[in-house]
Amino acid sequence: MNIFKKTFCRGFQGAFYVAMPVLPYKDPDIIDSIGDIPDILNKEGIKRPLVVTDSNLSAIGASKNLTDVLDAAGTDYVFFDKAFPNPTTDLVERAYGKFISGNCDGLISYGGGSPMDVAKAVGIRVVHPNKKLTQLAGIVKVWKKLPPIIAIPTTAGTGSETSVTTILVDSETRHKFGISDFPLIPKYAVLDPVTIHELPRDIAASTGLDALVHALEAYINRSHTKESRNYCELAVKWIFVSLKDSVDHKSEEAERQMLLASHYAGRALSRAYVGYIHAVSHSLSGMYDLPHGWTNAVLTPIVLRMYGPVVNKKLARLARCAGIGKADETEAELAEKFIAAFEEMNRFYGIPDHIDAIREEHIPRMARYAAKEANPVYPVPVLWTAEDLEEVYRRVMPGSGHSRGNDK
Ligand SMILES: [Fe+2]
């Protein structure tokens, strides 16, 4: 990246960093049990919420965890169970139509990232009925207060229940884009282990690794704060302690800790952002409809190694948080052990080191999308242009020669 672009990006990020103490972050109130939701609705004066969930959760009856509580309390609500992974702008329009025709006055999202993204986007459409969502892509363009959102994550997870962002796919172009602004932060986050208890192993693992990537990217970025660093360190420690017990042994205590870890990682990324792992991942999952957490997990070792020694110090600290390595090891050794531990988790959960779907002819376009998403907003440790980013896609193609361990 040339010096002018670099100066612009770092200047933009610096301005946000300086402004951070006065930015209106308002973390959601944490609620421990779904059973408390009717009380929250009463307290907020919400008479008719739109419940947004996804078709899979609805089909397997998981959303009954919520609807049984609402029905027992006699709550009047409108049910929209058509959300799907990588939600599109068309899908949001359908949910928004339900909100309007049902005279709704609040939103409850029940699900992983997708229902939460849809609920936030419906909220945006309510306050911006004359704007297309694509017109609001980017940061701090929403401005207006949304209807209250009660977010119930069913993965641990996206951290979306506390983030300023909704991620959507433009139905016309398949371009995946984000809208980030403070009013998108839900008012309540319900962290109840019952919601993640039945998750299939592969989804529980890849979403848990997504939470780890949130903490990791927020930590190695340049605009972190003491608060965001604390959140990251706690999240990384808890994920290394609890992921396996939560995913493979279904320990309720571990599930609760994973939900909190994911939540704290979400708080961290709202303040310190994510980086090129997410930017590249979004372009890939938008183009090929790949699961977000899975794509991040594949990309993480590759991107971390491409960053090089500049991230060693912070990765070494995270390694210590995770209980990896010995006290007398160098930062470079600990950083490498942290990356190796991530690869080991990928192996353990059957996540590959390459993505078969990638086609060479798509790479320049995806790299442009990734560069557009990341620059200048994400305060990444090393700045890359779209041309630089093309290398990430090529390294993750099958047979690239950069498969597991080759860069050591
Ligand atoms: Fe993520």
Short mmCIF file of C-alpha atoms and ligand atoms in Angstrom, two decimals:
data_model
loop_
_atom_site.label_atom_id
_atom_site.label_comp_id
_atom_site.label_asym_id
_atom_site.label_seq_id
_atom_site.Cartn_x
_atom_site.Cartn_y
_atom_site.Cartn_z
CA MET A 1 0.00 0.00 0.00
CA ASN A 2 1.41 3.38 -0.92
CA ILE A 3 2.22 6.00 1.66
CA PHE A 4 -0.79 8.23 0.85
CA LYS A 5 -3.31 5.42 1.29
CA LYS A 6 -1.56 4.26 4.43
CA THR A 7 -1.63 7.76 5.90
CA PHE A 8 -5.31 8.07 5.08
CA CYS A 9 -6.19 4.70 6.67
CA ARG A 10 -4.16 5.23 9.82
CA GLY A 11 -5.44 8.82 10.11
CA PHE A 12 -9.05 7.63 9.82
CA GLN A 13 -8.48 4.91 12.43
CA GLY A 14 -6.64 7.36 14.69
CA ALA A 15 -9.57 9.79 14.60
CA PHE A 16 -11.96 7.03 15.72
CA TYR A 17 -9.55 5.90 18.40
CA VAL A 18 -9.32 9.42 19.83
CA ALA A 19 -13.11 9.74 19.73
CA MET A 20 -13.70 6.32 21.33
CA PRO A 21 -14.10 7.51 24.94
CA VAL A 22 -17.02 9.74 23.94
CA LEU A 23 -18.68 7.34 21.51
CA PRO A 24 -22.12 6.19 22.71
CA TYR A 25 -21.45 2.51 23.48
CA LYS A 26 -24.31 1.11 25.51
CA ASP A 27 -23.79 -2.57 26.18
CA PRO A 28 -26.93 -4.68 26.45
CA ASP A 29 -28.21 -5.75 29.83
CA ILE A 30 -27.41 -9.44 30.30
CA ILE A 31 -30.37 -11.66 31.19
CA ASP A 32 -29.65 -15.20 32.42
CA SER A 33 -32.90 -16.91 31.47
CA ILE A 34 -35.38 -16.91 28.60
CA GLY A 35 -38.08 -17.18 31.26
CA ASP A 36 -37.49 -13.51 32.16
CA ILE A 37 -38.47 -12.20 28.72
CA PRO A 38 -42.16 -11.48 29.47
CA ASP A 39 -41.03 -9.26 32.37
CA ILE A 40 -38.66 -7.42 30.05
CA LEU A 41 -41.41 -6.88 27.51
CA ASN A 42 -43.61 -5.42 30.25
CA LYS A 43 -40.82 -3.23 31.53
CA GLU A 44 -40.12 -1.88 28.04
CA GLY A 45 -43.79 -1.44 27.23
CA ILE A 46 -43.51 -3.72 24.19
CA LYS A 47 -47.00 -4.95 23.32
CA ARG A 48 -46.36 -6.89 20.11
CA PRO A 49 -42.81 -7.94 19.27
CA LEU A 50 -41.73 -9.46 15.98
CA VAL A 51 -39.95 -12.72 16.79
CA VAL A 52 -37.24 -13.40 14.20
CA THR A 53 -35.78 -16.87 14.02
CA ASP A 54 -34.49 -19.18 11.34
CA SER A 55 -36.21 -21.96 9.49
CA ASN A 56 -33.90 -24.69 10.82
CA LEU A 57 -34.44 -23.77 14.46
CA SER A 58 -38.14 -23.57 13.82
CA ALA A 59 -38.19 -26.93 11.98
CA ILE A 60 -36.46 -28.80 14.80
CA GLY A 61 -38.67 -27.12 17.39
CA ALA A 62 -35.81 -25.26 19.10
CA SER A 63 -37.60 -21.93 18.91
CA LYS A 64 -40.22 -23.45 21.23
CA ASN A 65 -37.77 -22.60 24.04
CA LEU A 66 -38.92 -19.05 23.41
CA THR A 67 -42.46 -19.36 22.09
CA ASP A 68 -43.53 -21.62 24.98
CA VAL A 69 -42.47 -18.87 27.39
CA LEU A 70 -44.28 -16.19 25.40
CA ASP A 71 -47.43 -18.31 25.00
CA ALA A 72 -47.52 -19.19 28.71
CA ALA A 73 -47.34 -15.49 29.54
CA GLY A 74 -50.09 -14.66 27.04
CA THR A 75 -47.75 -12.44 25.00
CA ASP A 76 -49.08 -11.23 21.67
CA TYR A 77 -46.33 -11.58 19.05
CA VAL A 78 -45.74 -12.02 15.33
CA PHE A 79 -43.58 -14.97 14.32
CA PHE A 80 -41.13 -14.80 11.40
CA ASP A 81 -39.10 -18.00 10.99
CA LYS A 82 -37.68 -17.58 7.51
CA ALA A 83 -34.16 -16.32 8.32
CA PHE A 84 -31.28 -18.25 6.77
CA PRO A 85 -27.46 -18.08 6.90
CA ASN A 86 -25.92 -15.15 5.03
CA PRO A 87 -29.24 -13.24 5.13
CA THR A 88 -30.10 -11.16 2.09
CA THR A 89 -31.69 -7.77 1.66
CA ASP A 90 -34.76 -9.47 0.14
CA LEU A 91 -35.15 -11.55 3.30
CA VAL A 92 -35.01 -8.40 5.43
CA GLU A 93 -37.77 -6.86 3.29
CA ARG A 94 -40.01 -9.87 4.01
CA ALA A 95 -39.40 -9.59 7.75
CA TYR A 96 -39.88 -5.82 7.63
CA GLY A 97 -43.22 -6.38 5.86
CA LYS A 98 -44.28 -8.62 8.75
CA PHE A 99 -43.23 -5.99 11.28
CA ILE A 100 -45.30 -3.30 9.57
CA SER A 101 -48.38 -5.42 8.75
CA GLY A 102 -48.35 -6.82 12.29
CA ASN A 103 -48.12 -3.39 13.94
CA CYS A 104 -45.10 -4.57 15.89
CA ASP A 105 -43.28 -2.36 18.37
CA GLY A 106 -40.18 -4.35 19.28
CA LEU A 107 -37.93 -7.15 18.07
CA ILE A 108 -36.85 -10.45 19.57
CA SER A 109 -34.17 -12.35 17.69
CA TYR A 110 -33.73 -16.03 18.43
CA GLY A 111 -30.85 -17.67 16.66
CA GLY A 112 -27.22 -17.43 15.62
CA GLY A 113 -25.94 -14.49 13.66
CA SER A 114 -28.57 -14.52 10.94
CA PRO A 115 -31.78 -13.78 12.91
CA MET A 116 -29.92 -11.09 14.83
CA ASP A 117 -28.66 -9.52 11.60
CA VAL A 118 -32.21 -9.61 10.23
CA ALA A 119 -33.74 -8.13 13.40
CA LYS A 120 -31.24 -5.26 13.39
CA ALA A 121 -31.84 -4.66 9.69
CA VAL A 122 -35.63 -4.64 10.21
CA GLY A 123 -35.07 -2.05 12.94
CA ILE A 124 -33.07 0.04 10.48
CA ARG A 125 -35.83 -0.20 7.86
CA VAL A 126 -38.40 0.90 10.46
CA VAL A 127 -36.50 4.13 11.11
CA HIS A 128 -35.34 4.57 7.50
CA PRO A 129 -38.36 3.44 5.44
CA ASN A 130 -37.24 5.41 2.38
CA LYS A 131 -33.67 4.16 2.21
CA LYS A 132 -32.23 0.97 0.79
CA LEU A 133 -30.05 -0.96 3.21
CA THR A 134 -27.17 -0.81 0.75
CA GLN A 135 -27.26 2.98 1.03
CA LEU A 136 -26.51 2.66 4.73
CA ALA A 137 -23.52 0.32 4.30
CA GLY A 138 -20.51 1.44 6.30
CA ILE A 139 -20.30 3.10 9.65
CA VAL A 140 -22.37 5.62 11.58
CA LYS A 141 -25.04 6.20 8.95
CA VAL A 142 -28.13 5.02 10.87
CA TRP A 143 -28.20 7.67 13.60
CA LYS A 144 -31.80 7.05 14.69
CA LYS A 145 -32.99 5.04 17.68
CA LEU A 146 -34.29 1.59 16.63
CA PRO A 147 -37.24 -0.27 18.17
CA PRO A 148 -35.89 -2.18 21.21
CA ILE A 149 -34.16 -5.46 20.35
CA ILE A 150 -33.98 -8.43 22.71
CA ALA A 151 -31.29 -10.72 21.33
CA ILE A 152 -31.16 -14.40 22.23
CA PRO A 153 -28.05 -16.02 20.79
CA THR A 154 -28.34 -19.73 20.06
CA THR A 155 -24.66 -20.10 19.28
CA ALA A 156 -21.62 -19.02 21.24
CA GLY A 157 -21.03 -17.41 18.92
CA THR A 158 -21.31 -14.42 16.81
CA GLY A 159 -21.37 -11.86 19.60
CA SER A 160 -23.96 -10.13 17.47
CA GLU A 161 -26.17 -9.71 20.55
CA THR A 162 -23.82 -6.95 21.67
CA SER A 163 -22.32 -5.69 18.43
CA VAL A 164 -22.95 -2.50 16.50
CA THR A 165 -23.13 -4.36 13.22
CA THR A 166 -25.48 -6.22 10.92
CA ILE A 167 -24.00 -8.20 8.03
CA LEU A 168 -26.15 -8.72 4.95
CA VAL A 169 -25.88 -9.95 1.38
CA ASP A 170 -27.14 -7.68 -1.40
CA SER A 171 -29.69 -9.86 -3.21
CA GLU A 172 -28.83 -8.30 -6.57
CA THR A 173 -25.02 -8.52 -6.52
CA ARG A 174 -24.29 -11.16 -3.82
CA HIS A 175 -21.99 -8.55 -2.27
CA LYS A 176 -21.81 -9.05 1.47
CA PHE A 177 -21.79 -5.75 3.34
CA GLY A 178 -22.02 -4.44 6.86
CA ILE A 179 -23.94 -1.62 8.50
CA SER A 180 -22.42 -0.46 11.78
CA ASP A 181 -23.82 2.14 14.12
CA PHE A 182 -24.49 2.44 17.85
CA PRO A 183 -28.30 2.21 17.70
CA LEU A 184 -27.88 -1.36 16.39
CA ILE A 185 -26.67 -2.61 19.78
CA PRO A 186 -29.55 -4.68 21.22
CA LYS A 187 -31.05 -3.49 24.47
CA TYR A 188 -30.96 -6.95 26.09
CA ALA A 189 -28.84 -10.07 25.58
CA VAL A 190 -30.32 -13.30 26.91
CA LEU A 191 -27.48 -15.73 27.64
CA ASP A 192 -29.23 -18.95 28.57
CA PRO A 193 -27.39 -22.29 28.06
CA VAL A 194 -30.65 -24.01 27.12
CA THR A 195 -30.40 -22.25 23.74
CA ILE A 196 -27.09 -23.87 22.77
CA HIS A 197 -27.47 -27.24 24.43
CA GLU A 198 -28.77 -29.06 21.34
CA LEU A 199 -26.36 -27.53 18.83
CA PRO A 200 -24.77 -30.04 16.45
CA ARG A 201 -21.06 -30.50 17.13
CA ASP A 202 -19.78 -28.92 13.91
CA ILE A 203 -21.86 -25.77 14.37
CA ALA A 204 -21.03 -25.46 18.07
CA ALA A 205 -17.32 -25.79 17.23
CA SER A 206 -17.16 -23.42 14.27
CA THR A 207 -19.20 -20.74 16.04
CA GLY A 208 -17.02 -21.10 19.14
CA LEU A 209 -13.97 -20.59 16.95
CA ASP A 210 -15.67 -17.55 15.42
CA ALA A 211 -15.89 -16.06 18.92
CA LEU A 212 -12.19 -16.81 19.38
CA VAL A 213 -11.42 -15.00 16.10
CA HIS A 214 -13.41 -11.97 17.27
CA ALA A 215 -11.31 -11.73 20.42
CA LEU A 216 -8.13 -12.42 18.48
CA GLU A 217 -8.68 -9.84 15.73
CA ALA A 218 -9.87 -7.18 18.18
CA TYR A 219 -6.73 -7.84 20.26
CA ILE A 220 -4.14 -7.65 17.49
CA ASN A 221 -5.74 -4.56 15.95
CA ARG A 222 -4.11 -1.22 16.70
CA SER A 223 -7.09 0.65 18.18
CA HIS A 224 -7.70 -1.50 21.21
CA THR A 225 -8.39 -0.02 24.63
CA LYS A 226 -7.78 -1.32 28.12
CA GLU A 227 -11.42 -2.33 28.25
CA SER A 228 -11.37 -4.15 24.92
CA ARG A 229 -8.09 -5.88 25.82
CA ASN A 230 -9.61 -7.16 29.05
CA TYR A 231 -12.64 -8.48 27.21
CA CYS A 232 -10.39 -10.22 24.65
CA GLU A 233 -8.13 -11.79 27.24
CA LEU A 234 -11.06 -13.12 29.24
CA ALA A 235 -12.78 -14.43 26.12
CA VAL A 236 -9.65 -16.23 24.90
CA LYS A 237 -9.00 -17.75 28.34
CA TRP A 238 -12.59 -18.95 28.70
CA ILE A 239 -12.80 -20.34 25.16
CA PHE A 240 -9.65 -22.39 25.61
CA VAL A 241 -10.96 -23.66 28.95
CA SER A 242 -14.58 -24.33 27.93
CA LEU A 243 -14.90 -24.95 24.19
CA LYS A 244 -14.37 -28.70 24.38
CA ASP A 245 -16.49 -29.19 27.51
CA SER A 246 -19.25 -27.13 25.95
CA VAL A 247 -19.14 -28.71 22.48
CA ASP A 248 -18.31 -32.31 23.28
CA HIS A 249 -19.52 -32.82 26.84
CA LYS A 250 -22.46 -30.39 26.91
CA SER A 251 -21.50 -29.18 30.36
CA GLU A 252 -23.98 -26.46 31.36
CA GLU A 253 -21.29 -24.51 33.18
CA ALA A 254 -19.03 -24.60 30.10
CA GLU A 255 -21.93 -23.58 27.87
CA ARG A 256 -22.63 -20.58 30.10
CA GLN A 257 -18.96 -19.63 30.01
CA MET A 258 -18.86 -19.94 26.21
CA LEU A 259 -21.91 -17.68 25.92
CA LEU A 260 -20.20 -15.11 28.12
CA ALA A 261 -16.91 -15.47 26.24
CA SER A 262 -18.69 -14.93 22.95
CA HIS A 263 -20.50 -11.94 24.43
CA TYR A 264 -17.29 -10.36 25.71
CA ALA A 265 -15.56 -10.99 22.38
CA GLY A 266 -18.52 -9.23 20.76
CA ARG A 267 -18.07 -6.24 23.07
CA ALA A 268 -14.39 -6.16 22.18
CA LEU A 269 -14.99 -6.22 18.44
CA SER A 270 -17.54 -3.43 18.74
CA ARG A 271 -14.77 -1.26 20.17
CA ALA A 272 -11.67 -2.57 18.41
CA TYR A 273 -13.18 -4.06 15.24
CA VAL A 274 -12.26 -7.22 13.39
CA GLY A 275 -9.65 -7.49 10.63
CA TYR A 276 -8.73 -9.12 7.36
CA ILE A 277 -9.78 -12.60 8.52
CA HIS A 278 -13.35 -11.36 8.69
CA ALA A 279 -13.13 -9.17 5.60
CA VAL A 280 -11.87 -12.07 3.46
CA SER A 281 -14.28 -14.47 5.13
CA HIS A 282 -17.27 -12.24 4.36
CA SER A 283 -16.35 -12.05 0.69
CA LEU A 284 -15.96 -15.84 0.53
CA SER A 285 -19.17 -16.68 2.34
CA GLY A 286 -21.04 -14.09 0.27
CA MET A 287 -19.73 -15.55 -2.98
CA TYR A 288 -20.00 -19.25 -2.13
CA ASP A 289 -22.56 -19.30 0.69
CA LEU A 290 -20.09 -20.78 3.19
CA PRO A 291 -20.66 -20.81 6.96
CA HIS A 292 -19.07 -17.79 8.57
CA GLY A 293 -17.35 -19.41 11.55
CA TRP A 294 -16.02 -22.28 9.45
CA THR A 295 -14.55 -19.90 6.87
CA ASN A 296 -12.91 -17.78 9.58
CA ALA A 297 -11.41 -20.85 11.19
CA VAL A 298 -9.85 -21.98 7.90
CA LEU A 299 -8.43 -18.51 7.22
CA THR A 300 -7.07 -17.69 10.67
CA PRO A 301 -3.73 -19.54 10.63
CA ILE A 302 -3.03 -18.35 7.08
CA VAL A 303 -3.73 -14.67 7.79
CA LEU A 304 -1.89 -14.69 11.12
CA ARG A 305 1.23 -16.12 9.45
CA MET A 306 0.97 -13.56 6.64
CA TYR A 307 0.92 -10.73 9.21
CA GLY A 308 4.34 -11.93 10.32
CA PRO A 309 6.37 -10.91 13.40
CA VAL A 310 4.41 -7.69 13.94
CA VAL A 311 1.69 -9.67 15.75
CA ASN A 312 4.05 -11.86 17.79
CA LYS A 313 3.92 -9.80 20.97
CA LYS A 314 0.13 -9.83 21.16
CA LEU A 315 -0.24 -13.44 20.11
CA ALA A 316 2.29 -14.34 22.80
CA ARG A 317 0.11 -12.58 25.39
CA LEU A 318 -2.93 -14.45 24.15
CA ALA A 319 -0.98 -17.70 24.32
CA ARG A 320 -0.30 -16.98 28.00
CA CYS A 321 -4.01 -16.23 28.56
CA ALA A 322 -4.82 -19.56 26.93
CA GLY A 323 -2.28 -21.40 29.09
CA ILE A 324 -0.12 -22.29 26.08
CA GLY A 325 3.67 -22.55 26.20
CA LYS A 326 6.23 -21.96 28.94
CA ALA A 327 7.21 -18.80 30.79
CA ASP A 328 10.73 -18.70 29.34
CA GLU A 329 9.71 -19.02 25.70
CA THR A 330 10.20 -16.11 23.32
CA GLU A 331 7.32 -14.10 21.91
CA ALA A 332 7.93 -15.62 18.50
CA GLU A 333 7.77 -19.13 19.93
CA LEU A 334 4.61 -18.40 21.90
CA ALA A 335 2.97 -16.75 18.88
CA GLU A 336 3.72 -19.79 16.77
CA LYS A 337 2.34 -22.05 19.48
CA PHE A 338 -0.85 -20.01 19.59
CA ILE A 339 -1.31 -20.42 15.83
CA ALA A 340 -0.46 -24.12 16.10
CA ALA A 341 -3.04 -24.49 18.89
CA PHE A 342 -5.63 -22.92 16.61
CA GLU A 343 -4.69 -25.36 13.85
CA GLU A 344 -4.97 -28.21 16.32
CA MET A 345 -8.50 -27.15 17.21
CA ASN A 346 -9.33 -26.96 13.50
CA ARG A 347 -8.02 -30.49 13.05
CA PHE A 348 -9.92 -31.73 16.09
CA TYR A 349 -13.18 -30.35 14.75
CA GLY A 350 -12.62 -31.51 11.16
CA ILE A 351 -12.06 -28.02 9.72
CA PRO A 352 -9.75 -28.16 6.70
CA ASP A 353 -6.81 -25.91 5.81
CA HIS A 354 -8.17 -24.97 2.39
CA ILE A 355 -11.45 -24.07 0.68
CA ASP A 356 -12.34 -26.07 -2.42
CA ALA A 357 -14.95 -23.62 -3.70
CA ILE A 358 -12.53 -20.80 -4.55
CA ARG A 359 -12.15 -20.03 -8.26
CA GLU A 360 -9.20 -18.02 -9.51
CA GLU A 361 -11.44 -15.84 -11.70
CA HIS A 362 -13.41 -14.69 -8.62
CA ILE A 363 -10.37 -13.70 -6.57
CA PRO A 364 -9.84 -10.11 -7.80
CA ARG A 365 -13.49 -9.23 -7.16
CA MET A 366 -13.55 -10.84 -3.69
CA ALA A 367 -10.26 -9.16 -2.80
CA ARG A 368 -11.74 -5.80 -3.83
CA TYR A 369 -14.76 -6.44 -1.59
CA ALA A 370 -12.49 -7.42 1.31
CA ALA A 371 -10.30 -4.34 0.86
CA LYS A 372 -13.37 -2.12 0.65
CA GLU A 373 -14.77 -3.60 3.85
CA ALA A 374 -11.55 -3.39 5.83
CA ASN A 375 -9.87 -0.20 4.62
CA PRO A 376 -9.82 2.32 6.19
CA VAL A 377 -12.14 1.20 9.02
CA TYR A 378 -10.42 -1.86 10.50
CA PRO A 379 -7.25 -0.90 12.41
CA VAL A 380 -5.45 -4.01 11.20
CA PRO A 381 -1.85 -4.72 12.25
CA VAL A 382 -0.60 -4.55 8.64
CA LEU A 383 -2.36 -2.67 5.84
CA TRP A 384 -2.99 -4.58 2.62
CA THR A 385 -4.42 -3.46 -0.71
CA ALA A 386 -6.85 -5.55 -2.76
CA GLU A 387 -3.84 -6.82 -4.73
CA ASP A 388 -2.10 -7.85 -1.49
CA LEU A 389 -5.27 -9.57 -0.30
CA GLU A 390 -5.43 -11.73 -3.42
CA GLU A 391 -2.55 -13.68 -1.90
CA VAL A 392 -4.77 -14.75 1.03
CA TYR A 393 -7.29 -16.36 -1.33
CA ARG A 394 -4.54 -18.10 -3.29
CA ARG A 395 -3.00 -19.49 -0.11
CA VAL A 396 -6.33 -20.97 0.93
CA MET A 397 -6.92 -22.69 -2.42
CA PRO A 398 -6.32 -26.44 -2.47
CA GLY A 399 -2.77 -27.36 -3.40
CA SER A 400 -1.42 -23.86 -2.74
CA GLY A 401 1.61 -25.25 -0.96
CA HIS A 402 0.63 -23.29 2.14
CA SER A 403 -1.27 -26.04 3.75
CA ARG A 404 -0.93 -26.72 7.44
CA GLY A 405 2.54 -26.29 8.84
CA ASN A 406 4.29 -25.39 5.58
CA ASP A 407 4.98 -21.85 6.71
CA LYS A 408 6.64 -22.84 9.92
FE FE B 1 -17.41 -13.44 13.11
#
